Structures are given as structure tokens and as C-alpha cells.
Amino acid sequence: MDVLVFFINKVLVAGTVLGSIYALGAIGATLIFGILRFAHFAHGDMMTMGAFFAFLIALVFYHYGIYLPVPMGFVVMPLAMLLTIAVALGIDKTVYAPLRRRGARPVTLLIASIGVTLMLQGLIRLFFGTGQYSFFDYGETKSIFRIDMSWAGARPITFTQPQVLMVIVTVVLVLILNFFLTGTRLGKAMRAMADNADLAQVSGINTQLVVRLTWVIAAALACAAGTMLSLDVSLKPDLAFNIILPIFAAAIVGGLGQVYGAIAGGFLLGFAETLGVFNWSTILRPLAGVLPDWIVIPPDLSLVPTEYKLTVSFVILVITLLWRPTGIFKGAST
Amino acid sequence: MNSVSRAALLYLGLAVFIVLVGLWQGPANISLLLLQSTAFALVALGLNVQFGYGGLFNFGILGFVMIGGFAVTFVSYPVSKTFWTGEGPIWLLRALVAFAAGFALVWGARRLPLKGGWKAALMVLCYFIAYVVYRSQIDPAANYIEKHDGFIGGLGLHPVLGWIFGGILAGGVAWIIGKIALGLRSDYLAIATIGISEIIRALIKNADWLTRGTLTVSPIPWPVPTPGDYQDHGVAPAVSFIYARGGYLALALVVVAIVMFLIQRAYGGPWGRMMRAIRDNFIAANSMGKNVTARQLELFVLGAVLMGIGGAMLVSMLQIFDPGSYQPINHTFLFWVMVIVGGAGNNWGALLGAMLIYLVYTLSGPLSQALFYAISGWTTQLGWGAIPDIDSRSLQMRVFVLGVVIVLALRYAPKGLIPEVVRRER
């Protein structure tokens, strides 16, 4: 039983948390790809930016001594989302829209988005330096839940309050998105445009509106993902680059342009990363008494060393690209 | 104004700019900047071969630059006696045998006349077994070497040999990458190459037994007489630095000139024309009987060789190999800015872009620092207090400036400062 609890603590909880964040980021990246047909590299920085907006707003609340039973980061998230959306729309208007009007190729937009990445990253570091920040340095405590497992003679299952809220928020956001995409006229227009932009336009769909809407959704989800990631671990200006590649990997594994694929890809990669660095020898330890003497279970049986955790995503990404470039669910291509 | 006089004018402007910067920063500093910019220029030329000639979206430049850096470290760093006299080589040999065995297993499994799901399952199993066998040998080898010798040391050869080896090694890796990834188009290729370069970065950074990892290797030998050598012959220290850097610069310029000559010839010849045909319309080129993927592989390898040489030159110039210092911003995206601003497809443009952007990138640090101190002075006078940590923050302005430059260039000069000359025969 101890072994199972250990597995739940190390893999199930960590994988779900990481998977939710990847999924939220990947939905945004995949939507932008579906509608605007380019890989939006600045998505990781939009996440960092959203997290810093949330952090700043939370700081204001802390300053006035306002503390709530739930972490402030979650409460201020809608406000931070609004700010992130505003910035995203501004960037689209000043950078991407002129290029689109000129009829630039998608790859030009990709390079432009790298420019945006650099600008955002420069600005974020300009204001926040290169240090680490935490929402919980200002008087709030991260409450830890323990599910008592002593009836089974095992250690408790532990997770933190932000982790629970994170999963709830992810589920709620995905449900809202699902309702929007399948139940509303605009959502259907959006899916139509992702399928075939020209056909959507001649059918009278307001493509400008759909483009703006894409940015709204992508930015809001990016802000949520960034804030939740920084609530779970810490807030760092260079969060972005470590996260953008797994997110693209998730989006590609799920098939670019496919929202549900992105969710599946996000969780797949989240679990793959945690399972990759998971030390299997703990699981095998109970077998030690049964096995013959000449088999010794080594102390470290993880598939990849911890320092290669992120590499797991890249390897999966590369394998997917080579084996089935359109992703598990069939994706779009430029 | 025709394109040649435009280019000449721009180069003249660059020369004036360099002289002005030299007056501002002093001769020692500008010689260092010029040195580094020549190494960066080589890498930019490599990218121009890949992207400008062939339209390949290689966003994994960092990987090749890093491989070049590792290669020159390995070739030119002094020989480690403790490693070669100890058990290290035996351990490594065992790891090599394990690797070969794993490779043979996978290779053999590929040949089996199986089809469909069974074959896939077998392949996965074989890869897994090969991986486990290799790990079971390399891990103790790495532990032994790290414990007894630190790292495997170098071969103690001349740095220029290291540059050549850097080119060969980067080219070899590029061949493997190209073989598996070049079938992908545009966005997918860009993301795949980034992923691969991050894997290379993680490998080099964490293979402490091979590269000393984040502990860094220094001093790496300098290919021409060092300031110390000049000082031994009675040259004043301040002047000796200029001599030494001047000597290196001369050597680097020779390399750039040779490369420039060769790739210019290649561009103008039938080979270059074919590459442009593939770039502009690979379907048409394919229907004319050109083997698109094979030709692109040539370009990819050639570009990577230049990147490897550039990366090697950079390391032997800095005299330190620090895998932790390689960042996608200054080792991948910076080169893209150089080529796009300079003019993709035009080597003179890429060269100009490399020099110009490198200077702009490095100088925007001290410039913004001066600006911040000025602003800080005002805010102090107004009673708002000074800006904290100006020195570390102003460095970040470089990243922002780079972003602004690329966005502006894409919007207002998408073909670059010296655009590619499209010749039409009448």
C-alpha cells in the first residue's frame, strides 16, 4: 500500500498538475495555429506575462491586508486575464495584423512571434530582474491536504490547495471552452474557420472577429496556465522558454489545430515527464525478498535522470513528428 | 541606385560605425567585439546557406554552435594524464561496445521480415533493450571518470584542428538530424530542430564526464600568440592585448574570407541555382527530376559545418567552454535576426547583418545602462529614489532591442538591408 501511495504522490498528483498546465497552454497554441496558421512562439511569454500580472494584482491586495481562504492568485486571475487579453490584442494589432494584411507567409509570422517573445522577455526581465518570486512570500500559506491512509497501513496521500484548485479551474475552463465551441454560433464559426478559412469567409463569417476571439481565448488560457504554474512552483521570468517547447510538443502530439488533441497531448506529456524521471526501484522494493539473490535492484531505476526531465517531451515531440507528423488526432499543416 | 553601390554604401556606413564605436569603447574593446562578430558572422553565413539558399527553417543553431564549442575544447585542451593512465578508457570502451551492441540489435531488428504492429512492438522493445544496455555501461563509466579524473580532458592538438573537427562533428550530427527531420515542412521543421537542439544542449550540459558540464572548462588554448607571449618579449600589457587580438582577428578574417569565397561560388553555380529552384518551388524542382530531400540534406550539412566552425572559433576565443551559458536567445534567435536584417539569400547581406546586429546587440547593454543611470538621476532628484539593480537590468534591454529590431525589420524591410539579387536572363 505504501508503494501505491508513493506512486500516487509522485506520479499521479505531479502528472495531473503538469498535464493541466501543458493542456491549457497547448489549447491556446493549437487554437492560434488552427485559425492564424502559425506556430505562436510568444505563447510561453504570454503565460509568464499573465502570471506577473496576477502577481502584481495580488500584491496590491496583500498591501491592503486582504487575505482570503483561497490563494489570492486564483481570485485575481480574471483581472490578470483581462490585462493579458488586452496586451495580446495590442500585439496582434501592431505586429501580426500588418504582416497578415501584406499576405506574409506563416513562417514570417512565426519569426515575428519570436521577435515578440524577445520583446516580452526583455520587458519582463527589465521590470522583475532574473530572480524568483512566490505568491506565498507575502503572508499567505500554501495549505497542504493529507488524506489519511493509516487504515491501509500507509503514509498519507498529500497534495496542496493550489494543486486541487488548479485541477478544478482547468476542468471548468475546458468545459466552458467546450460549450463555447460546440454550443454557440461564434464557436462554430471559429471551428469552421479552423477547418477552412476561405470557405468560412465566403460563408459570411466575420473572420476579423474570429481572429480577435482566438487571441482572447488563447491569452486568457495562457494567463491561467502561467498563474497556476507559478502558484504551484515559483514565478520566474525565464519560465517561458522551458514551457513553450513542451506546449508545442503537446499541441503537435495532439494534432495542431485540434483542441481536444491538445488536452490529450498536454496530459500525455505531463505524465510522460513525471513517469520518465520516476524511480521505479521503490516500486520494485517489495519484490526484493522474493527475487533470487543474484538479482539486485539498483537504487536508481528511473528511465531518465532527473536533469533530463524536459528532454522527455522533446524526444516524444521528435518521435511524433517523424512517426505521425499530423499528431495523434489529425492536425492541420501550413 | 543599383544593388552593388547600395551594398558598398552600407558597408561604408558599417565601417564608420565601427570606427565610432572604437573611439567610444577603446581599441581593446572594439578588437574583442570585432573578433566575436567574425565568429558570429560565420554562423550567420551558415544559416544563410540553410535558410537563404534553401529556405530551411533551422531553429536549432544553438545545438551546432555548442557541438563546435565542445569539439574545439576536446581537441585543443591539454591531455589529462590521470584519465589515460587510469581505468577510464576501459570503462568508456565497454560503454562503446554496449552502444555498438545496441545499435546492432536495433539494426538487426529493422531487417526482420515482420510487418505492422508486431514490427513496431519489436522495434520499441529493441530500442528499450539497447537503451538499458547502454545506460548500464555508460553510467558507471561516467561515475568513475567524474570521481577520479573530473572529465576526460582533451587531445592537446592545435586549436585550428579543433575548428575543423568542430565543423566535421556538427556536419555529422546535422546529417543524422537532417536524415530524420528534413521531410518536415516549415513550422514543423522549426519546432523539431528547436527540440533537437534542446536535447543536444541537455546532453552536453549534463555529461560531466565528457564536457565537465556546468563546472566549465578553461583556459582553452588560443590559436595565435597570446598577450602573455607578447609580454614575454617585452611588449607593454595594454599593447599586447591589441597585438594578440589583432593576430586572432587576422586569422578569423582569413577563415571568413575563404568561406565567403566558397559559398559565393556555390551560390552562383548550377548547384546554387538548383537550391534556389528547390527553395522557391520544390514541387516544380521535384518534377524536373531533382532529389529535393537529398539536396536539402546537403545544404543542411554545409550550413551546420559553418555553424560548427563558428561555434568552435567562439569558444577558443573566449577561452572558456561553459555549456550553461548557451541560451536560445543569443545562440539561435540572434543569428536569425542577423540574417533577416542583413538580407536572406545574400551572403554580403548576412555578413553585414551579422556585424551590425552583433554590435547593436552588445552595445545596447551599456547604452541602456547609461540611459537608466540618467533616468535614475532624475528620479532621485524628484525624490522617488534610484532605480535598483541597474547593471543587471540594463543587460536585459539587449533582448528587448533584439525583439524590436526583428519586428521592425519584418514589417518595413522584409527582404533585408541588402536583398537577394534575383537575376533574370533575357
PDB file of N, CA, C and O in Angstrom, chain A residues 173-222:
ATOM      1  N   LEU A 173     -12.487  25.527 -17.032  1.00  0.00           N
ATOM      2  CA  LEU A 173     -12.142  26.268 -18.244  1.00  0.00           C
ATOM      3  C   LEU A 173     -12.364  25.414 -19.489  1.00  0.00           C
ATOM      4  O   LEU A 173     -12.896  25.883 -20.489  1.00  0.00           O
ATOM      5  N   VAL A 174     -11.971  24.152 -19.406  1.00  0.00           N
ATOM      6  CA  VAL A 174     -12.143  23.285 -20.566  1.00  0.00           C
ATOM      7  C   VAL A 174     -13.624  23.080 -20.868  1.00  0.00           C
ATOM      8  O   VAL A 174     -14.049  23.091 -22.037  1.00  0.00           O
ATOM      9  N   LEU A 175     -14.434  22.928 -19.810  1.00  0.00           N
ATOM     10  CA  LEU A 175     -15.871  22.754 -20.023  1.00  0.00           C
ATOM     11  C   LEU A 175     -16.480  23.990 -20.680  1.00  0.00           C
ATOM     12  O   LEU A 175     -17.281  23.886 -21.612  1.00  0.00           O
ATOM     13  N   ILE A 176     -16.085  25.175 -20.165  1.00  0.00           N
ATOM     14  CA  ILE A 176     -16.598  26.405 -20.770  1.00  0.00           C
ATOM     15  C   ILE A 176     -16.208  26.470 -22.247  1.00  0.00           C
ATOM     16  O   ILE A 176     -17.023  26.758 -23.121  1.00  0.00           O
ATOM     17  N   LEU A 177     -14.948  26.159 -22.507  1.00  0.00           N
ATOM     18  CA  LEU A 177     -14.461  26.205 -23.889  1.00  0.00           C
ATOM     19  C   LEU A 177     -15.235  25.223 -24.758  1.00  0.00           C
ATOM     20  O   LEU A 177     -15.625  25.543 -25.887  1.00  0.00           O
ATOM     21  N   ASN A 178     -15.464  24.047 -24.202  1.00  0.00           N
ATOM     22  CA  ASN A 178     -16.193  23.031 -24.947  1.00  0.00           C
ATOM     23  C   ASN A 178     -17.597  23.518 -25.285  1.00  0.00           C
ATOM     24  O   ASN A 178     -18.058  23.409 -26.423  1.00  0.00           O
ATOM     25  N   PHE A 179     -18.269  24.096 -24.279  1.00  0.00           N
ATOM     26  CA  PHE A 179     -19.609  24.634 -24.512  1.00  0.00           C
ATOM     27  C   PHE A 179     -19.572  25.714 -25.580  1.00  0.00           C
ATOM     28  O   PHE A 179     -20.392  25.739 -26.502  1.00  0.00           O
ATOM     29  N   PHE A 180     -18.551  26.585 -25.465  1.00  0.00           N
ATOM     30  CA  PHE A 180     -18.442  27.681 -26.418  1.00  0.00           C
ATOM     31  C   PHE A 180     -18.238  27.165 -27.840  1.00  0.00           C
ATOM     32  O   PHE A 180     -18.908  27.605 -28.779  1.00  0.00           O
ATOM     33  N   LEU A 181     -17.344  26.203 -27.993  1.00  0.00           N
ATOM     34  CA  LEU A 181     -17.002  25.742 -29.339  1.00  0.00           C
ATOM     35  C   LEU A 181     -18.136  24.939 -29.978  1.00  0.00           C
ATOM     36  O   LEU A 181     -18.324  24.982 -31.192  1.00  0.00           O
ATOM     37  N   THR A 182     -18.875  24.192 -29.161  1.00  0.00           N
ATOM     38  CA  THR A 182     -19.893  23.339 -29.763  1.00  0.00           C
ATOM     39  C   THR A 182     -21.282  23.952 -29.687  1.00  0.00           C
ATOM     40  O   THR A 182     -22.133  23.652 -30.523  1.00  0.00           O
ATOM     41  N   GLY A 183     -21.519  24.825 -28.687  1.00  0.00           N
ATOM     42  CA  GLY A 183     -22.876  25.289 -28.453  1.00  0.00           C
ATOM     43  C   GLY A 183     -23.206  26.662 -29.002  1.00  0.00           C
ATOM     44  O   GLY A 183     -24.366  26.975 -29.236  1.00  0.00           O
ATOM     45  N   THR A 184     -22.206  27.504 -29.222  1.00  0.00           N
ATOM     46  CA  THR A 184     -22.528  28.871 -29.641  1.00  0.00           C
ATOM     47  C   THR A 184     -22.210  29.061 -31.117  1.00  0.00           C
ATOM     48  O   THR A 184     -21.411  28.343 -31.705  1.00  0.00           O
ATOM     49  N   ARG A 185     -22.845  30.088 -31.664  1.00  0.00           N
ATOM     50  CA  ARG A 185     -22.664  30.407 -33.071  1.00  0.00           C
ATOM     51  C   ARG A 185     -21.222  30.795 -33.372  1.00  0.00           C
ATOM     52  O   ARG A 185     -20.632  30.345 -34.348  1.00  0.00           O
ATOM     53  N   LEU A 186     -20.677  31.644 -32.469  1.00  0.00           N
ATOM     54  CA  LEU A 186     -19.301  32.109 -32.678  1.00  0.00           C
ATOM     55  C   LEU A 186     -18.301  30.961 -32.597  1.00  0.00           C
ATOM     56  O   LEU A 186     -17.347  30.889 -33.369  1.00  0.00           O
ATOM     57  N   GLY A 187     -18.568  30.073 -31.659  1.00  0.00           N
ATOM     58  CA  GLY A 187     -17.670  28.934 -31.514  1.00  0.00           C
ATOM     59  C   GLY A 187     -17.674  28.070 -32.755  1.00  0.00           C
ATOM     60  O   GLY A 187     -16.632  27.600 -33.215  1.00  0.00           O
ATOM     61  N   LYS A 188     -18.882  27.901 -33.300  1.00  0.00           N
ATOM     62  CA  LYS A 188     -18.974  27.102 -34.523  1.00  0.00           C
ATOM     63  C   LYS A 188     -18.256  27.811 -35.666  1.00  0.00           C
ATOM     64  O   LYS A 188     -17.573  27.180 -36.476  1.00  0.00           O
ATOM     65  N   ALA A 189     -18.413  29.150 -35.703  1.00  0.00           N
ATOM     66  CA  ALA A 189     -17.720  29.923 -36.729  1.00  0.00           C
ATOM     67  C   ALA A 189     -16.221  29.719 -36.612  1.00  0.00           C
ATOM     68  O   ALA A 189     -15.507  29.571 -37.608  1.00  0.00           O
ATOM     69  N   MET A 190     -15.775  29.677 -35.379  1.00  0.00           N
ATOM     70  CA  MET A 190     -14.358  29.503 -35.133  1.00  0.00           C
ATOM     71  C   MET A 190     -13.872  28.150 -35.646  1.00  0.00           C
ATOM     72  O   MET A 190     -12.828  28.058 -36.300  1.00  0.00           O
ATOM     73  N   ARG A 191     -14.658  27.127 -35.361  1.00  0.00           N
ATOM     74  CA  ARG A 191     -14.249  25.802 -35.828  1.00  0.00           C
ATOM     75  C   ARG A 191     -14.285  25.732 -37.351  1.00  0.00           C
ATOM     76  O   ARG A 191     -13.436  25.104 -37.982  1.00  0.00           O
ATOM     77  N   ALA A 192     -15.276  26.427 -37.908  1.00  0.00           N
ATOM     78  CA  ALA A 192     -15.372  26.445 -39.372  1.00  0.00           C
ATOM     79  C   ALA A 192     -14.141  27.100 -39.972  1.00  0.00           C
ATOM     80  O   ALA A 192     -13.557  26.619 -40.941  1.00  0.00           O
ATOM     81  N   MET A 193     -13.710  28.190 -39.337  1.00  0.00           N
ATOM     82  CA  MET A 193     -12.557  28.904 -39.876  1.00  0.00           C
ATOM     83  C   MET A 193     -11.293  28.067 -39.717  1.00  0.00           C
ATOM     84  O   MET A 193     -10.405  28.107 -40.570  1.00  0.00           O
ATOM     85  N   ALA A 194     -11.214  27.323 -38.609  1.00  0.00           N
ATOM     86  CA  ALA A 194     -10.045  26.465 -38.417  1.00  0.00           C
ATOM     87  C   ALA A 194     -10.003  25.389 -39.494  1.00  0.00           C
ATOM     88  O   ALA A 194      -8.944  25.003 -39.959  1.00  0.00           O
ATOM     89  N   ASP A 195     -11.193  24.935 -39.909  1.00  0.00           N
ATOM     90  CA  ASP A 195     -11.248  23.896 -40.936  1.00  0.00           C
ATOM     91  C   ASP A 195     -10.840  24.429 -42.296  1.00  0.00           C
ATOM     92  O   ASP A 195     -10.033  23.840 -43.001  1.00  0.00           O
ATOM     93  N   ASN A 196     -11.431  25.569 -42.660  1.00  0.00           N
ATOM     94  CA  ASN A 196     -11.160  26.122 -43.975  1.00  0.00           C
ATOM     95  C   ASN A 196     -11.447  27.616 -43.960  1.00  0.00           C
ATOM     96  O   ASN A 196     -12.601  28.044 -43.999  1.00  0.00           O
ATOM     97  N   ALA A 197     -10.368  28.406 -43.879  1.00  0.00           N
ATOM     98  CA  ALA A 197     -10.522  29.842 -43.670  1.00  0.00           C
ATOM     99  C   ALA A 197     -11.245  30.517 -44.834  1.00  0.00           C
ATOM    100  O   ALA A 197     -12.124  31.361 -44.624  1.00  0.00           O
ATOM    101  N   ASP A 198     -10.907  30.135 -46.058  1.00  0.00           N
ATOM    102  CA  ASP A 198     -11.517  30.781 -47.220  1.00  0.00           C
ATOM    103  C   ASP A 198     -13.011  30.502 -47.293  1.00  0.00           C
ATOM    104  O   ASP A 198     -13.836  31.398 -47.517  1.00  0.00           O
ATOM    105  N   LEU A 199     -13.329  29.229 -47.091  1.00  0.00           N
ATOM    106  CA  LEU A 199     -14.737  28.841 -47.140  1.00  0.00           C
ATOM    107  C   LEU A 199     -15.527  29.563 -46.053  1.00  0.00           C
ATOM    108  O   LEU A 199     -16.648  30.023 -46.269  1.00  0.00           O
ATOM    109  N   ALA A 200     -14.912  29.696 -44.867  1.00  0.00           N
ATOM    110  CA  ALA A 200     -15.579  30.383 -43.767  1.00  0.00           C
ATOM    111  C   ALA A 200     -15.863  31.831 -44.152  1.00  0.00           C
ATOM    112  O   ALA A 200     -16.940  32.364 -43.903  1.00  0.00           O
ATOM    113  N   GLN A 201     -14.875  32.443 -44.824  1.00  0.00           N
ATOM    114  CA  GLN A 201     -15.037  33.852 -45.170  1.00  0.00           C
ATOM    115  C   GLN A 201     -16.148  34.045 -46.202  1.00  0.00           C
ATOM    116  O   GLN A 201     -16.981  34.942 -46.054  1.00  0.00           O
ATOM    117  N   VAL A 202     -16.188  33.188 -47.212  1.00  0.00           N
ATOM    118  CA  VAL A 202     -17.242  33.371 -48.215  1.00  0.00           C
ATOM    119  C   VAL A 202     -18.611  32.992 -47.664  1.00  0.00           C
ATOM    120  O   VAL A 202     -19.629  33.426 -48.180  1.00  0.00           O
ATOM    121  N   SER A 203     -18.643  32.203 -46.590  1.00  0.00           N
ATOM    122  CA  SER A 203     -19.942  31.888 -45.983  1.00  0.00           C
ATOM    123  C   SER A 203     -20.434  33.022 -45.094  1.00  0.00           C
ATOM    124  O   SER A 203     -21.446  32.877 -44.423  1.00  0.00           O
ATOM    125  N   GLY A 204     -19.685  34.114 -45.059  1.00  0.00           N
ATOM    126  CA  GLY A 204     -20.172  35.265 -44.311  1.00  0.00           C
ATOM    127  C   GLY A 204     -19.744  35.300 -42.869  1.00  0.00           C
ATOM    128  O   GLY A 204     -20.299  36.053 -42.077  1.00  0.00           O
ATOM    129  N   ILE A 205     -18.761  34.501 -42.520  1.00  0.00           N
ATOM    130  CA  ILE A 205     -18.256  34.561 -41.147  1.00  0.00           C
ATOM    131  C   ILE A 205     -17.326  35.745 -41.020  1.00  0.00           C
ATOM    132  O   ILE A 205     -16.485  35.986 -41.894  1.00  0.00           O
ATOM    133  N   ASN A 206     -17.483  36.500 -39.943  1.00  0.00           N
ATOM    134  CA  ASN A 206     -16.638  37.660 -39.710  1.00  0.00           C
ATOM    135  C   ASN A 206     -15.280  37.174 -39.230  1.00  0.00           C
ATOM    136  O   ASN A 206     -15.069  36.908 -38.050  1.00  0.00           O
ATOM    137  N   THR A 207     -14.336  37.042 -40.164  1.00  0.00           N
ATOM    138  CA  THR A 207     -13.056  36.432 -39.798  1.00  0.00           C
ATOM    139  C   THR A 207     -12.260  37.316 -38.847  1.00  0.00           C
ATOM    140  O   THR A 207     -11.546  36.806 -37.991  1.00  0.00           O
ATOM    141  N   GLN A 208     -12.404  38.625 -38.999  1.00  0.00           N
ATOM    142  CA  GLN A 208     -11.680  39.517 -38.078  1.00  0.00           C
ATOM    143  C   GLN A 208     -12.086  39.244 -36.642  1.00  0.00           C
ATOM    144  O   GLN A 208     -11.260  39.189 -35.731  1.00  0.00           O
ATOM    145  N   LEU A 209     -13.396  39.089 -36.469  1.00  0.00           N
ATOM    146  CA  LEU A 209     -13.915  38.840 -35.122  1.00  0.00           C
ATOM    147  C   LEU A 209     -13.381  37.518 -34.586  1.00  0.00           C
ATOM    148  O   LEU A 209     -12.979  37.411 -33.423  1.00  0.00           O
ATOM    149  N   VAL A 210     -13.363  36.517 -35.468  1.00  0.00           N
ATOM    150  CA  VAL A 210     -12.885  35.207 -35.035  1.00  0.00           C
ATOM    151  C   VAL A 210     -11.425  35.279 -34.628  1.00  0.00           C
ATOM    152  O   VAL A 210     -11.018  34.699 -33.619  1.00  0.00           O
ATOM    153  N   VAL A 211     -10.640  36.047 -35.404  1.00  0.00           N
ATOM    154  CA  VAL A 211      -9.224  36.190 -35.058  1.00  0.00           C
ATOM    155  C   VAL A 211      -9.078  36.824 -33.685  1.00  0.00           C
ATOM    156  O   VAL A 211      -8.322  36.355 -32.831  1.00  0.00           O
ATOM    157  N   ARG A 212      -9.845  37.889 -33.463  1.00  0.00           N
ATOM    158  CA  ARG A 212      -9.759  38.559 -32.157  1.00  0.00           C
ATOM    159  C   ARG A 212     -10.157  37.606 -31.036  1.00  0.00           C
ATOM    160  O   ARG A 212      -9.533  37.549 -29.988  1.00  0.00           O
ATOM    161  N   LEU A 213     -11.200  36.851 -31.308  1.00  0.00           N
ATOM    162  CA  LEU A 213     -11.699  35.912 -30.311  1.00  0.00           C
ATOM    163  C   LEU A 213     -10.642  34.858 -29.986  1.00  0.00           C
ATOM    164  O   LEU A 213     -10.472  34.453 -28.827  1.00  0.00           O
ATOM    165  N   THR A 214      -9.937  34.427 -31.025  1.00  0.00           N
ATOM    166  CA  THR A 214      -8.868  33.453 -30.803  1.00  0.00           C
ATOM    167  C   THR A 214      -7.844  33.992 -29.819  1.00  0.00           C
ATOM    168  O   THR A 214      -7.420  33.303 -28.898  1.00  0.00           O
ATOM    169  N   TRP A 215      -7.474  35.255 -30.035  1.00  0.00           N
ATOM    170  CA  TRP A 215      -6.490  35.850 -29.127  1.00  0.00           C
ATOM    171  C   TRP A 215      -7.059  35.943 -27.725  1.00  0.00           C
ATOM    172  O   TRP A 215      -6.344  35.741 -26.744  1.00  0.00           O
ATOM    173  N   VAL A 216      -8.346  36.292 -27.625  1.00  0.00           N
ATOM    174  CA  VAL A 216      -8.954  36.415 -26.295  1.00  0.00           C
ATOM    175  C   VAL A 216      -8.852  35.081 -25.563  1.00  0.00           C
ATOM    176  O   VAL A 216      -8.374  35.004 -24.423  1.00  0.00           O
ATOM    177  N   ILE A 217      -9.271  34.008 -26.241  1.00  0.00           N
ATOM    178  CA  ILE A 217      -9.261  32.699 -25.587  1.00  0.00           C
ATOM    179  C   ILE A 217      -7.839  32.270 -25.262  1.00  0.00           C
ATOM    180  O   ILE A 217      -7.526  31.863 -24.138  1.00  0.00           O
ATOM    181  N   ALA A 218      -6.950  32.401 -26.259  1.00  0.00           N
ATOM    182  CA  ALA A 218      -5.574  31.947 -26.057  1.00  0.00           C
ATOM    183  C   ALA A 218      -4.911  32.710 -24.922  1.00  0.00           C
ATOM    184  O   ALA A 218      -4.242  32.114 -24.069  1.00  0.00           O
ATOM    185  N   ALA A 219      -5.119  34.030 -24.904  1.00  0.00           N
ATOM    186  CA  ALA A 219      -4.468  34.832 -23.870  1.00  0.00           C
ATOM    187  C   ALA A 219      -5.032  34.496 -22.496  1.00  0.00           C
ATOM    188  O   ALA A 219      -4.290  34.382 -21.517  1.00  0.00           O
ATOM    189  N   ALA A 220      -6.356  34.333 -22.411  1.00  0.00           N
ATOM    190  CA  ALA A 220      -6.959  34.015 -21.116  1.00  0.00           C
ATOM    191  C   ALA A 220      -6.436  32.684 -20.594  1.00  0.00           C
ATOM    192  O   ALA A 220      -6.048  32.565 -19.425  1.00  0.00           O
ATOM    193  N   LEU A 221      -6.392  31.690 -21.465  1.00  0.00           N
ATOM    194  CA  LEU A 221      -5.903  30.379 -21.029  1.00  0.00           C
ATOM    195  C   LEU A 221      -4.419  30.441 -20.680  1.00  0.00           C
ATOM    196  O   LEU A 221      -3.974  29.814 -19.708  1.00  0.00           O
ATOM    197  N   ALA A 222      -3.644  31.204 -21.483  1.00  0.00           N
ATOM    198  CA  ALA A 222      -2.218  31.329 -21.185  1.00  0.00           C
ATOM    199  C   ALA A 222      -2.023  31.948 -19.820  1.00  0.00           C
ATOM    200  O   ALA A 222      -1.193  31.499 -19.021  1.00  0.00           O
TER     201      ALA A 222
END
